Amino acid sequence: TNNDTVVNDKEPTSVPEQKPIQTNNESGAAASKKILILGDSEVASSFVPKEIREGIGTICSDCAFVGSRFDITQSVRMEGFPGYSTERFVTIELPSVLSKLRTNVPDIVVIHFGTNDAVVDGGANFKKNVSTIIDSFIGLNHKAQFIFAQVPLIAIYDKTQDKNIVDSRYSSAIENINTSIRNLGVSYASNPGVTADDFTVSDGVHPGYRGQSKIAGALTAALIPFVRK
């Protein structure tokens, strides 16, 4: 753990007004924008970033995805950290991520954090940590814009029903985390509609293909107005 990291326990005071990005291009084509996909394992694998990239590519052909982590199979850059809560990310990884992005500063930051916060500490430190993340990226680009994913449910396998059901142990924490996101004053991706049926039987934390597709679709829909005229 890096004890030199300063954690901001107040809400960000400099979040720019969240309006869709405009372009002066008379042809109507979107201006080139740099997009960072940041978060936990939901965006560390190639699937969700790839779906977002392909969806945005139909709207903004010259938008670029930035990040130091590169999936050569899907050709998409990102900053995804499997198993990370916001506390762990801010303490261990944030300074390095900011340093790597100083020469490729994102205009838009798409964030999927919260699941591990619910499991680790019930989301107790989520609000102060996302405030730190927002303020840090505004330090790189004072016009940076943010889109947060709604944190999906966590499921658990029920032997008697032979299927996954909602794990109620974390429902309250997830609800509180999503409320914190909505109160940040930044863009918020609508409910992707992930259900317990969207998880594989062996894994109640990571949705399967169908659930990931829902998450990617919600984030893409939220992102489109920011890259379109």
CSV table of N, CA, C and O in Angstrom, one decimal, residues 35-110:
chain,number,residue,atom,x,y,z
A,35,ILE,N,-11.1,8.9,-25.2
A,35,ILE,CA,-12.0,8.3,-24.2
A,35,ILE,C,-11.2,7.2,-23.4
A,35,ILE,O,-10.5,6.4,-24.0
A,36,LEU,N,-11.4,7.3,-22.1
A,36,LEU,CA,-10.7,6.3,-21.2
A,36,LEU,C,-11.8,5.5,-20.6
A,36,LEU,O,-12.8,6.0,-20.0
A,37,ILE,N,-11.7,4.2,-20.6
A,37,ILE,CA,-12.6,3.3,-19.9
A,37,ILE,C,-11.8,2.8,-18.7
A,37,ILE,O,-10.7,2.1,-18.8
A,38,LEU,N,-12.3,3.1,-17.5
A,38,LEU,CA,-11.6,2.9,-16.3
A,38,LEU,C,-12.5,2.1,-15.3
A,38,LEU,O,-13.7,2.3,-15.2
A,39,GLY,N,-11.9,1.1,-14.5
A,39,GLY,CA,-12.7,0.5,-13.5
A,39,GLY,C,-12.1,-0.9,-13.1
A,39,GLY,O,-10.9,-1.1,-13.2
A,40,ASP,N,-13.1,-1.7,-12.7
A,40,ASP,CA,-12.8,-3.1,-12.2
A,40,ASP,C,-12.8,-4.1,-13.3
A,40,ASP,O,-12.6,-3.8,-14.5
A,41,SER,N,-13.0,-5.4,-12.9
A,41,SER,CA,-12.9,-6.4,-13.9
A,41,SER,C,-13.9,-6.4,-15.0
A,41,SER,O,-13.7,-7.0,-16.1
A,42,GLU,N,-15.0,-5.7,-14.8
A,42,GLU,CA,-16.0,-5.6,-15.8
A,42,GLU,C,-15.5,-4.9,-17.1
A,42,GLU,O,-16.0,-5.1,-18.2
A,43,VAL,N,-14.5,-4.0,-16.9
A,43,VAL,CA,-13.9,-3.4,-18.0
A,43,VAL,C,-12.5,-3.7,-18.2
A,43,VAL,O,-11.8,-3.1,-19.0
A,44,ALA,N,-12.0,-4.7,-17.4
A,44,ALA,CA,-10.6,-5.2,-17.6
A,44,ALA,C,-10.5,-6.2,-18.7
A,44,ALA,O,-9.5,-6.3,-19.4
A,45,SER,N,-11.6,-7.0,-18.9
A,45,SER,CA,-11.6,-7.9,-20.0
A,45,SER,C,-11.9,-7.2,-21.2
A,45,SER,O,-12.4,-6.0,-21.2
A,46,SER,N,-11.7,-7.8,-22.4
A,46,SER,CA,-11.8,-7.1,-23.6
A,46,SER,C,-13.3,-6.9,-24.1
A,46,SER,O,-13.6,-6.0,-24.8
A,47,PHE,N,-14.2,-7.7,-23.5
A,47,PHE,CA,-15.6,-7.7,-24.1
A,47,PHE,C,-16.3,-6.3,-24.0
A,47,PHE,O,-16.7,-5.7,-25.0
A,48,VAL,N,-16.4,-5.8,-22.8
A,48,VAL,CA,-17.2,-4.6,-22.6
A,48,VAL,C,-16.5,-3.4,-23.3
A,48,VAL,O,-17.2,-2.7,-24.1
A,49,PRO,N,-15.2,-3.2,-23.2
A,49,PRO,CA,-14.5,-2.1,-23.9
A,49,PRO,C,-14.7,-2.3,-25.4
A,49,PRO,O,-14.9,-1.3,-26.2
A,50,LYS,N,-14.6,-3.5,-25.9
A,50,LYS,CA,-14.7,-3.8,-27.4
A,50,LYS,C,-16.1,-3.4,-27.8
A,50,LYS,O,-16.3,-2.7,-28.9
A,51,GLU,N,-17.2,-3.8,-27.1
A,51,GLU,CA,-18.5,-3.4,-27.5
A,51,GLU,C,-18.7,-1.9,-27.5
A,51,GLU,O,-19.4,-1.4,-28.4
A,52,ILE,N,-18.2,-1.2,-26.5
A,52,ILE,CA,-18.3,0.2,-26.4
A,52,ILE,C,-17.6,0.9,-27.6
A,52,ILE,O,-18.1,1.8,-28.3
A,53,ARG,N,-16.4,0.4,-27.9
A,53,ARG,CA,-15.6,1.0,-29.0
A,53,ARG,C,-16.3,0.8,-30.3
A,53,ARG,O,-16.4,1.7,-31.1
A,54,GLU,N,-16.9,-0.4,-30.5
A,54,GLU,CA,-17.6,-0.6,-31.8
A,54,GLU,C,-18.9,0.2,-31.9
A,54,GLU,O,-19.2,0.7,-33.0
A,55,GLY,N,-19.6,0.4,-30.7
A,55,GLY,CA,-20.8,1.2,-30.8
A,55,GLY,C,-20.5,2.7,-31.0
A,55,GLY,O,-21.2,3.3,-31.8
A,56,ILE,N,-19.4,3.2,-30.4
A,56,ILE,CA,-19.0,4.6,-30.6
A,56,ILE,C,-18.5,4.8,-32.0
A,56,ILE,O,-18.6,5.8,-32.6
A,57,GLY,N,-17.8,3.7,-32.6
A,57,GLY,CA,-17.2,3.8,-33.9
A,57,GLY,C,-18.2,4.2,-35.0
A,57,GLY,O,-17.8,4.8,-36.0
A,58,THR,N,-19.5,3.8,-34.8
A,58,THR,CA,-20.5,4.1,-35.8
A,58,THR,C,-20.9,5.6,-35.7
A,58,THR,O,-21.5,6.1,-36.7
A,59,ILE,N,-20.6,6.3,-34.6
A,59,ILE,CA,-20.9,7.7,-34.4
A,59,ILE,C,-19.7,8.6,-34.6
A,59,ILE,O,-19.8,9.7,-35.2
A,60,CYS,N,-18.6,8.1,-34.1
A,60,CYS,CA,-17.4,9.0,-34.1
A,60,CYS,C,-16.2,8.1,-34.6
A,60,CYS,O,-15.5,7.5,-33.8
A,61,SER,N,-16.0,8.1,-35.9
A,61,SER,CA,-14.9,7.3,-36.4
A,61,SER,C,-13.5,7.7,-36.0
A,61,SER,O,-12.6,6.8,-36.1
A,62,ASP,N,-13.3,8.9,-35.6
A,62,ASP,CA,-12.0,9.3,-35.2
A,62,ASP,C,-11.8,9.5,-33.7
A,62,ASP,O,-10.9,10.1,-33.3
A,63,CYS,N,-12.8,9.0,-32.9
A,63,CYS,CA,-12.6,9.0,-31.5
A,63,CYS,C,-11.6,8.0,-31.1
A,63,CYS,O,-11.5,6.9,-31.8
A,64,ALA,N,-10.7,8.3,-30.2
A,64,ALA,CA,-9.7,7.3,-29.8
A,64,ALA,C,-9.9,6.9,-28.3
A,64,ALA,O,-10.3,7.6,-27.5
A,65,PHE,N,-9.6,5.6,-28.1
A,65,PHE,CA,-9.6,5.0,-26.7
A,65,PHE,C,-8.2,5.0,-26.2
A,65,PHE,O,-7.3,4.4,-26.9
A,66,VAL,N,-8.0,5.5,-25.0
A,66,VAL,CA,-6.7,5.6,-24.4
A,66,VAL,C,-6.6,4.8,-23.2
A,66,VAL,O,-7.6,4.4,-22.6
A,67,GLY,N,-5.3,4.5,-22.8
A,67,GLY,CA,-5.1,3.7,-21.6
A,67,GLY,C,-3.8,2.9,-21.8
A,67,GLY,O,-3.4,2.6,-22.9
A,68,SER,N,-3.2,2.5,-20.7
A,68,SER,CA,-1.9,1.9,-20.8
A,68,SER,C,-2.0,0.3,-21.0
A,68,SER,O,-1.1,-0.3,-21.4
A,69,ARG,N,-3.2,-0.2,-20.7
A,69,ARG,CA,-3.5,-1.6,-20.9
A,69,ARG,C,-4.1,-1.9,-22.3
A,69,ARG,O,-5.1,-1.3,-22.6
A,70,PHE,N,-3.4,-2.8,-23.0
A,70,PHE,CA,-3.8,-3.0,-24.4
A,70,PHE,C,-4.1,-4.5,-24.6
A,70,PHE,O,-3.3,-5.3,-24.3
A,71,ASP,N,-5.4,-4.7,-25.1
A,71,ASP,CA,-5.8,-6.1,-25.4
A,71,ASP,C,-5.5,-6.3,-26.9
A,71,ASP,O,-6.3,-5.8,-27.8
A,72,ILE,N,-4.4,-7.0,-27.3
A,72,ILE,CA,-4.0,-7.1,-28.7
A,72,ILE,C,-5.1,-7.9,-29.5
A,72,ILE,O,-5.2,-7.7,-30.7
A,73,THR,N,-5.8,-8.8,-28.8
A,73,THR,CA,-6.8,-9.5,-29.5
A,73,THR,C,-8.0,-8.7,-30.0
A,73,THR,O,-8.4,-8.8,-31.1
A,74,GLN,N,-8.4,-7.8,-29.2
A,74,GLN,CA,-9.5,-6.9,-29.5
A,74,GLN,C,-9.1,-5.5,-29.9
A,74,GLN,O,-10.0,-4.6,-30.2
A,75,SER,N,-7.8,-5.2,-29.8
A,75,SER,CA,-7.3,-3.9,-30.2
A,75,SER,C,-8.0,-2.7,-29.5
A,75,SER,O,-8.4,-1.8,-30.1
A,76,VAL,N,-8.1,-2.8,-28.2
A,76,VAL,CA,-8.7,-1.7,-27.4
A,76,VAL,C,-7.9,-1.4,-26.2
A,76,VAL,O,-7.4,-2.3,-25.5
A,77,ARG,N,-7.7,-0.1,-25.9
A,77,ARG,CA,-7.0,0.3,-24.8
A,77,ARG,C,-7.9,0.6,-23.6
A,77,ARG,O,-9.0,1.1,-23.9
A,78,MET,N,-7.4,0.4,-22.4
A,78,MET,CA,-8.3,0.6,-21.2
A,78,MET,C,-7.4,0.7,-20.0
A,78,MET,O,-6.2,0.6,-20.0
A,79,GLU,N,-8.1,1.0,-18.9
A,79,GLU,CA,-7.4,0.9,-17.6
A,79,GLU,C,-8.4,0.1,-16.6
A,79,GLU,O,-9.2,0.7,-15.9
A,80,GLY,N,-8.4,-1.2,-16.7
A,80,GLY,CA,-9.2,-2.1,-15.9
A,80,GLY,C,-8.4,-2.9,-14.9
A,80,GLY,O,-7.4,-3.4,-15.3
A,81,PHE,N,-8.9,-3.0,-13.7
A,81,PHE,CA,-8.2,-3.6,-12.6
A,81,PHE,C,-9.0,-4.7,-11.9
A,81,PHE,O,-9.9,-4.3,-11.1
A,82,PRO,N,-8.9,-5.9,-12.3
A,82,PRO,CA,-9.7,-7.0,-11.7
A,82,PRO,C,-9.6,-7.0,-10.2
A,82,PRO,O,-8.5,-7.0,-9.6
A,83,GLY,N,-10.7,-7.1,-9.5
A,83,GLY,CA,-10.7,-7.3,-8.1
A,83,GLY,C,-10.6,-6.0,-7.3
A,83,GLY,O,-10.5,-6.0,-6.0
A,84,TYR,N,-10.4,-4.9,-7.9
A,84,TYR,CA,-10.1,-3.6,-7.3
A,84,TYR,C,-11.4,-2.9,-6.8
A,84,TYR,O,-12.4,-2.7,-7.5
A,85,SER,N,-11.3,-2.4,-5.5
A,85,SER,CA,-12.3,-1.5,-5.0
A,85,SER,C,-11.7,-0.1,-5.4
A,85,SER,O,-10.6,0.1,-5.7
A,86,THR,N,-12.5,1.0,-5.2
A,86,THR,CA,-12.0,2.3,-5.4
A,86,THR,C,-10.9,2.6,-4.4
A,86,THR,O,-10.0,3.3,-4.7
A,87,GLU,N,-11.0,2.1,-3.2
A,87,GLU,CA,-10.0,2.4,-2.2
A,87,GLU,C,-8.6,1.8,-2.6
A,87,GLU,O,-7.6,2.5,-2.5
A,88,ARG,N,-8.7,0.6,-3.1
A,88,ARG,CA,-7.4,0.0,-3.6
A,88,ARG,C,-6.9,0.7,-4.8
A,88,ARG,O,-5.7,0.9,-4.9
A,89,PHE,N,-7.8,1.1,-5.7
A,89,PHE,CA,-7.3,1.8,-6.9
A,89,PHE,C,-6.7,3.1,-6.6
A,89,PHE,O,-5.6,3.4,-7.1
A,90,VAL,N,-7.3,3.9,-5.8
A,90,VAL,CA,-6.8,5.2,-5.4
A,90,VAL,C,-5.5,5.1,-4.7
A,90,VAL,O,-4.5,5.9,-4.9
A,91,THR,N,-5.4,4.2,-3.8
A,91,THR,CA,-4.2,4.0,-3.0
A,91,THR,C,-3.0,3.5,-3.8
A,91,THR,O,-1.9,3.9,-3.6
A,92,ILE,N,-3.2,2.5,-4.7
A,92,ILE,CA,-2.2,1.8,-5.3
A,92,ILE,C,-1.9,2.3,-6.8
A,92,ILE,O,-0.8,2.4,-7.2
A,93,GLU,N,-3.0,2.4,-7.5
A,93,GLU,CA,-2.8,2.6,-9.0
A,93,GLU,C,-3.0,4.0,-9.5
A,93,GLU,O,-2.5,4.3,-10.6
A,94,LEU,N,-3.8,4.8,-8.9
A,94,LEU,CA,-4.2,6.1,-9.5
A,94,LEU,C,-3.0,7.0,-9.8
A,94,LEU,O,-2.9,7.5,-11.0
A,95,PRO,N,-2.0,7.1,-9.0
A,95,PRO,CA,-0.8,8.0,-9.4
A,95,PRO,C,-0.1,7.5,-10.6
A,95,PRO,O,0.2,8.3,-11.5
A,96,SER,N,0.0,6.2,-10.8
A,96,SER,CA,0.7,5.6,-12.0
A,96,SER,C,-0.2,5.8,-13.2
A,96,SER,O,0.3,6.2,-14.3
A,97,VAL,N,-1.5,5.6,-13.1
A,97,VAL,CA,-2.4,5.8,-14.2
A,97,VAL,C,-2.3,7.3,-14.7
A,97,VAL,O,-2.2,7.5,-15.9
A,98,LEU,N,-2.4,8.2,-13.8
A,98,LEU,CA,-2.3,9.6,-14.1
A,98,LEU,C,-1.0,9.9,-14.8
A,98,LEU,O,-1.0,10.7,-15.8
A,99,SER,N,0.1,9.4,-14.3
A,99,SER,CA,1.4,9.6,-14.9
A,99,SER,C,1.4,9.1,-16.4
A,99,SER,O,1.9,9.8,-17.3
A,100,LYS,N,0.9,7.9,-16.6
A,100,LYS,CA,0.9,7.3,-17.9
A,100,LYS,C,0.1,8.1,-18.9
A,100,LYS,O,0.3,8.1,-20.1
A,101,LEU,N,-1.0,8.8,-18.4
A,101,LEU,CA,-1.9,9.4,-19.3
A,101,LEU,C,-1.6,10.9,-19.6
A,101,LEU,O,-2.3,11.6,-20.3
A,102,ARG,N,-0.5,11.4,-19.0
A,102,ARG,CA,-0.2,12.8,-19.1
A,102,ARG,C,0.1,13.2,-20.6
A,102,ARG,O,0.0,14.3,-21.0
A,103,THR,N,0.6,12.2,-21.4
A,103,THR,CA,0.8,12.5,-22.8
A,103,THR,C,-0.3,12.1,-23.7
A,103,THR,O,-0.2,12.2,-24.9
A,104,ASN,N,-1.4,11.6,-23.1
A,104,ASN,CA,-2.5,11.1,-23.9
A,104,ASN,C,-3.8,11.3,-23.0
A,104,ASN,O,-4.5,10.4,-22.6
A,105,VAL,N,-4.0,12.6,-22.7
A,105,VAL,CA,-5.0,12.9,-21.7
A,105,VAL,C,-6.4,12.7,-22.2
A,105,VAL,O,-6.8,13.2,-23.3
A,106,PRO,N,-7.3,12.0,-21.5
A,106,PRO,CA,-8.6,11.7,-21.9
A,106,PRO,C,-9.5,12.9,-21.8
A,106,PRO,O,-9.4,13.7,-20.8
A,107,ASP,N,-10.5,13.0,-22.7
A,107,ASP,CA,-11.5,14.1,-22.7
A,107,ASP,C,-12.7,13.6,-21.9
A,107,ASP,O,-13.5,14.3,-21.3
A,108,ILE,N,-13.0,12.2,-22.0
A,108,ILE,CA,-14.1,11.6,-21.4
A,108,ILE,C,-13.6,10.4,-20.6
A,108,ILE,O,-12.9,9.6,-21.2
A,109,VAL,N,-14.0,10.2,-19.4
A,109,VAL,CA,-13.7,9.1,-18.6
A,109,VAL,C,-14.9,8.3,-18.2
A,109,VAL,O,-15.8,8.8,-17.6
A,110,VAL,N,-15.0,7.0,-18.7
A,110,VAL,CA,-16.1,6.1,-18.5
A,110,VAL,C,-15.7,5.2,-17.3
A,110,VAL,O,-14.7,4.5,-17.4
